[in-house]
PDB file of C-alpha atoms and ligand atoms in Angstrom:
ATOM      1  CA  UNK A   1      88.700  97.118 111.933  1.00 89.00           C
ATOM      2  CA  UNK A   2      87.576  99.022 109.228  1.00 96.00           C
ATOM      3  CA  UNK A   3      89.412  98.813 105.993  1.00 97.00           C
ATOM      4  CA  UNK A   4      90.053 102.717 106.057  1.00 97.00           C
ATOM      5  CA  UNK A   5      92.171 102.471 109.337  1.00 97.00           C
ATOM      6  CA  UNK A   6      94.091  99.497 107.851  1.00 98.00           C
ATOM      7  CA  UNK A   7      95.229 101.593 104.938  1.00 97.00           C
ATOM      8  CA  UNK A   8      95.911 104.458 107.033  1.00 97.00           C
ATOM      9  CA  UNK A   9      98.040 102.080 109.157  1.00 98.00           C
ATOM     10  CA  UNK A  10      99.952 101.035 105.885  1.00 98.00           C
ATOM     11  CA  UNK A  11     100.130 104.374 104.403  1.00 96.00           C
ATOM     12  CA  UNK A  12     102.338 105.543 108.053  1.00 97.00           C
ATOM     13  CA  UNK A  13     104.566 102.585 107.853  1.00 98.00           C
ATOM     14  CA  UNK A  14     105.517 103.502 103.995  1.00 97.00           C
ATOM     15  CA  UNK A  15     107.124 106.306 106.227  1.00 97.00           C
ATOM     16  CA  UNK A  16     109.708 103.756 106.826  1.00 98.00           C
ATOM     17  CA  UNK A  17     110.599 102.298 103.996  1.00 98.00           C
ATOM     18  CA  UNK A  18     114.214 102.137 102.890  1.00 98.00           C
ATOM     19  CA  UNK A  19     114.526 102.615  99.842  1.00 98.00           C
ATOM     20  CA  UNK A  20     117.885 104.503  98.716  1.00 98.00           C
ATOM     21  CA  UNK A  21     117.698 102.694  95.479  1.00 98.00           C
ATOM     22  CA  UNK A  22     114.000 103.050  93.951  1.00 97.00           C
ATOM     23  CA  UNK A  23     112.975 105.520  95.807  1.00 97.00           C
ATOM     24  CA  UNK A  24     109.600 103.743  95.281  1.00 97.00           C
ATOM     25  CA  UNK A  25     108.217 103.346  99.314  1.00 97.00           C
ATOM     26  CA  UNK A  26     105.440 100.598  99.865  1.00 98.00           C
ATOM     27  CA  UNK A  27     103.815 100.241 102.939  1.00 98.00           C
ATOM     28  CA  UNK A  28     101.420  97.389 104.263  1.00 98.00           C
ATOM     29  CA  UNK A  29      99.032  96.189 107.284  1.00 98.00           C
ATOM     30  CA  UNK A  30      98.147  92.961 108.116  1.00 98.00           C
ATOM     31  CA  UNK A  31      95.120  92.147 110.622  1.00 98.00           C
ATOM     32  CA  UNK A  32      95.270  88.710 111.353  1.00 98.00           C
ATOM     33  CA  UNK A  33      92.502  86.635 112.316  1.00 98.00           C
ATOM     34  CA  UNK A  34      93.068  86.816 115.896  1.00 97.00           C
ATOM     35  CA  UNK A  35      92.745  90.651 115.720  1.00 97.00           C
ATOM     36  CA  UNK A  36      96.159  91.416 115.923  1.00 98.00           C
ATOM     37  CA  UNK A  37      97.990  93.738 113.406  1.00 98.00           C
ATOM     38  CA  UNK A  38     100.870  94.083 111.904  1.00 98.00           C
ATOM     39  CA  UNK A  39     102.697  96.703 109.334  1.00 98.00           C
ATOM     40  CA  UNK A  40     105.965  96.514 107.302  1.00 98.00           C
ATOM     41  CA  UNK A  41     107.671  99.014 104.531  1.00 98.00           C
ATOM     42  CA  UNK A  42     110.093  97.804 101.647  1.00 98.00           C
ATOM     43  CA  UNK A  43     113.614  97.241 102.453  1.00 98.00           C
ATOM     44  CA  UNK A  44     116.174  97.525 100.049  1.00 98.00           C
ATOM     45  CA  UNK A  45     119.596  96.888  99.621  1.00 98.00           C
ATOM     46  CA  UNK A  46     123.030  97.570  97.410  1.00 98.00           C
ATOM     47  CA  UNK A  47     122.831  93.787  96.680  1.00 98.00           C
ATOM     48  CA  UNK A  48     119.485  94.472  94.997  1.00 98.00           C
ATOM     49  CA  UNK A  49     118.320  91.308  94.537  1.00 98.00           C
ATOM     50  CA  UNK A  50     118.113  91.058  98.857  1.00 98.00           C
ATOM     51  CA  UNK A  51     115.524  93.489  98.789  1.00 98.00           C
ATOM     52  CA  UNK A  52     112.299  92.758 100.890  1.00 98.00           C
ATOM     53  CA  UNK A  53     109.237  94.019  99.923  1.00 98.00           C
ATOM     54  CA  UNK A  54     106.641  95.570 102.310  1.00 98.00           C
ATOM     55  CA  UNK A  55     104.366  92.932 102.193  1.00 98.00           C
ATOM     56  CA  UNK A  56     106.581  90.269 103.178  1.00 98.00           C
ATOM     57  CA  UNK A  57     108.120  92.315 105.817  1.00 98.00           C
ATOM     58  CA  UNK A  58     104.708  92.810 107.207  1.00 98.00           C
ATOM     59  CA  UNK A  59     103.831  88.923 107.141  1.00 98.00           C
ATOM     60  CA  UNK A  60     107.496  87.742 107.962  1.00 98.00           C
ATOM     61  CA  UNK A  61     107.159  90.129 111.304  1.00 98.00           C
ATOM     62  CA  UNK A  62     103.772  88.621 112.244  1.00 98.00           C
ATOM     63  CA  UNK A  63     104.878  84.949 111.380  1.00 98.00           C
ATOM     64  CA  UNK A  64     107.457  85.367 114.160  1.00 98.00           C
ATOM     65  CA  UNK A  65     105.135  86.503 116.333  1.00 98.00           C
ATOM     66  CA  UNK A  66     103.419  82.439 116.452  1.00 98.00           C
ATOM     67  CA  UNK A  67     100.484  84.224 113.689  1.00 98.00           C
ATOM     68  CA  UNK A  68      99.317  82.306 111.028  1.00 98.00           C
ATOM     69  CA  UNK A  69      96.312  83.330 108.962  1.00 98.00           C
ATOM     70  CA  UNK A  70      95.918  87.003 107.557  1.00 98.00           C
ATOM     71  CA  UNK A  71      92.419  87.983 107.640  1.00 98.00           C
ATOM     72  CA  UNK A  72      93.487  91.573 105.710  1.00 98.00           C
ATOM     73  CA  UNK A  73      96.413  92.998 103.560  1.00 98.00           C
ATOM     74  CA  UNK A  74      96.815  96.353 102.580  1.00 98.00           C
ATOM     75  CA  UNK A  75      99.308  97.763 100.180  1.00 98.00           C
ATOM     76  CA  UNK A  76     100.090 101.355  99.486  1.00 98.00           C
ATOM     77  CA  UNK A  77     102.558 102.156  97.046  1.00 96.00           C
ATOM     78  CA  UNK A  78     104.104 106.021  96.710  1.00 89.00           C
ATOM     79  CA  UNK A  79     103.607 106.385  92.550  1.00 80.00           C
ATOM     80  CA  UNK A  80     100.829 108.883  92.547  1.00 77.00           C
ATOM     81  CA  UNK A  81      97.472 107.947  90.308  1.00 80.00           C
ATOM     82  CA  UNK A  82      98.426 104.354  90.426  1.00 90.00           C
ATOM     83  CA  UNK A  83      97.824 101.031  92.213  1.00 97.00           C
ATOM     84  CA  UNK A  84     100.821  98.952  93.357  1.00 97.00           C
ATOM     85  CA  UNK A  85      99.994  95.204  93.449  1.00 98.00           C
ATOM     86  CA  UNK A  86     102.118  92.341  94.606  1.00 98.00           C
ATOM     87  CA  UNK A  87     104.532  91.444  93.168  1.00 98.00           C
ATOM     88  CA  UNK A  88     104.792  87.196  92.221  1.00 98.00           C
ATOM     89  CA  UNK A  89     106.696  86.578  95.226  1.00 98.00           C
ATOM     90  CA  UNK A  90     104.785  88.280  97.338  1.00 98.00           C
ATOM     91  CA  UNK A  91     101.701  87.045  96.096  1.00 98.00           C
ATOM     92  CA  UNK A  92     103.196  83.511  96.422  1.00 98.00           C
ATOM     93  CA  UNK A  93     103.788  84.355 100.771  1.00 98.00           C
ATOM     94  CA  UNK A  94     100.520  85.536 101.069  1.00 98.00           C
ATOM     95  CA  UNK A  95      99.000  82.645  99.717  1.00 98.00           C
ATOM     96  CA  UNK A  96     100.345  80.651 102.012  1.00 98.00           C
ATOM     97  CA  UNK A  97      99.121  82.180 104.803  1.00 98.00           C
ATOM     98  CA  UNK A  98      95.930  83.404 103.673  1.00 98.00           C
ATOM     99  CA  UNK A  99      92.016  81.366 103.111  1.00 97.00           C
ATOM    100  CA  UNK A 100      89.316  82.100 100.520  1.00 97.00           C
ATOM    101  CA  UNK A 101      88.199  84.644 102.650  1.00 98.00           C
ATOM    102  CA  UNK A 102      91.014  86.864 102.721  1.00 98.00           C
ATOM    103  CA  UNK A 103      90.569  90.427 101.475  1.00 98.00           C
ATOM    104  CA  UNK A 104      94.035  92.124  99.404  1.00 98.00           C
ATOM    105  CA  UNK A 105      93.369  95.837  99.484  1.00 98.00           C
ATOM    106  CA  UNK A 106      95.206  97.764  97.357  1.00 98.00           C
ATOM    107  CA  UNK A 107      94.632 101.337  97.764  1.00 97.00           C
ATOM    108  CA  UNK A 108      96.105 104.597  96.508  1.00 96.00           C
ATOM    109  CA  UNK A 109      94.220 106.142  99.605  1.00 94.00           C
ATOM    110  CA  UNK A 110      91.325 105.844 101.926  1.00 94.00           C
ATOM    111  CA  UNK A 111      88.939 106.575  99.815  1.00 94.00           C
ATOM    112  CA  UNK A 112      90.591 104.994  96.258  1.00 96.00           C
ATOM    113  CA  UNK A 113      91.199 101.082  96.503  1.00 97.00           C
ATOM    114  CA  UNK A 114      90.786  97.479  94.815  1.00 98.00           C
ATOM    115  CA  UNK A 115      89.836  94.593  97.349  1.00 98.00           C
ATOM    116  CA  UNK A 116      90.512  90.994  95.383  1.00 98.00           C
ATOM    117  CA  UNK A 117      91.350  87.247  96.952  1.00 98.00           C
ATOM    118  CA  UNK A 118      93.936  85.420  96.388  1.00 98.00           C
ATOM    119  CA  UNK A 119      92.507  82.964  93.793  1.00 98.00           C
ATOM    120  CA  UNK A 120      92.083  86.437  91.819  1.00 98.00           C
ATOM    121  CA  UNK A 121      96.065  87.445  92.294  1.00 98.00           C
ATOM    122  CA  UNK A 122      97.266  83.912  92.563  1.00 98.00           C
ATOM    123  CA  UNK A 123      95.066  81.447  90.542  1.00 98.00           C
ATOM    124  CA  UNK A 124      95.613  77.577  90.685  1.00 97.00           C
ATOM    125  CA  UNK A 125      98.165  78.403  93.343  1.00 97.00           C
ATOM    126  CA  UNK A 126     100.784  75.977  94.865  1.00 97.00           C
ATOM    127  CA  UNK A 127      99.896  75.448  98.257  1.00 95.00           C
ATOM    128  CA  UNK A 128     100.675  73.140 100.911  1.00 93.00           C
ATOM    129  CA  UNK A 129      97.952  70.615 100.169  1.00 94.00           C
ATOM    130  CA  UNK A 130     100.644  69.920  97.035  1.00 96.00           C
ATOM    131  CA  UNK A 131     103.305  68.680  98.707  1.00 97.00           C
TER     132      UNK A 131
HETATM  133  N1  LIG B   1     107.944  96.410  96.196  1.00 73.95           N
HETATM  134  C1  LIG B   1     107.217  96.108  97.310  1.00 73.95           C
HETATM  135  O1  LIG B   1     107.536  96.517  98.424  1.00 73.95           O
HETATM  136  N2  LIG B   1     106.104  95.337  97.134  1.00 73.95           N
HETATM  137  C2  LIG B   1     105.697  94.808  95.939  1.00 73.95           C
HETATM  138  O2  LIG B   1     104.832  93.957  95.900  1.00 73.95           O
HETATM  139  C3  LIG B   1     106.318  95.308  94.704  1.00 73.95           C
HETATM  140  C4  LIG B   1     107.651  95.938  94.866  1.00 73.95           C
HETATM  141  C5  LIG B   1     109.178  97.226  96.374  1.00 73.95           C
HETATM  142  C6  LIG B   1     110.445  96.475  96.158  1.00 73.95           C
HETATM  143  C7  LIG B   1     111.411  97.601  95.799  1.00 73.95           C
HETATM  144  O3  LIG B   1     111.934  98.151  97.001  1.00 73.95           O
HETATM  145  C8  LIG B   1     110.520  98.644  95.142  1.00 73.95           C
HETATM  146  O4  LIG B   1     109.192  98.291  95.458  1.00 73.95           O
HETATM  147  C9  LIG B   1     110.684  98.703  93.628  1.00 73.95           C
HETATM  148  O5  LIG B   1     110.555  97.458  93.060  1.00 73.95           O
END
């Protein structure tokens, strides 16, 4: 999968996002490791605080589905000219289901994007081998 589609594929589910509140839309795709893919858009809600962000909706939805390891995630936010990263929490889920070799695209567009790891967004990370 090129890295191109995969933004493309998060850039369509952003189309989806619900988001009366912020009117900010994210959108992600995951490709896992077995191939498969997933997408997910922010959620919001009038309790704000229950708001799900794309990312996780994209990893909670293919966590469901009995996948484990995220070979690729792309994040498109909807404020023109500027990157939107992760936010903690979100960086915090994909760690957990992510290895060294895990890409985190974040792209204003095809051709515009940022590719770091998660020891870049999440250093000295807790991670399972803690507990
Ligand atoms: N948001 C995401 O979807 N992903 C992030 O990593 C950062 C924030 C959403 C949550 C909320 O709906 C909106 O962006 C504004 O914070």
């Amino acid at each position: 999968m090129r890295i191109e589609d995969l933004i493309s594929m998060a850039a369509d589910a952003r189309k989806n996002a619900y988001v009366p509140y912020s009117d900010f839309r994210v959108g992600a795709a995951l490709l896992m490791d077995d191939g498969s893919v997933y997408t997910g858009c922010n959620v919001e809600n009038a309790s704000y605080g229950a708001t799900n962000c794309a990312e996780r909706t994209a990893i909670f939805k293919a966590v469901s589905e009995g996948h484990r390891k995220i070979s690729a995630i792309c994040i498109v936010g909807s404020k023109e000219g500027s990157f939107a990263f992760p936010c903690g929490i979100c960086r915090q889920v994909i760690s957990e289901f992510s290895d060294e070799n895990t890409k985190i695209i974040v792209a204003k567009n095809e051709e515009n994007y940022i590719v770091r790891s998660v020891a870049e967004l999440l250093p000295d990370a807790f991670t399972p081998n803690d507990l």
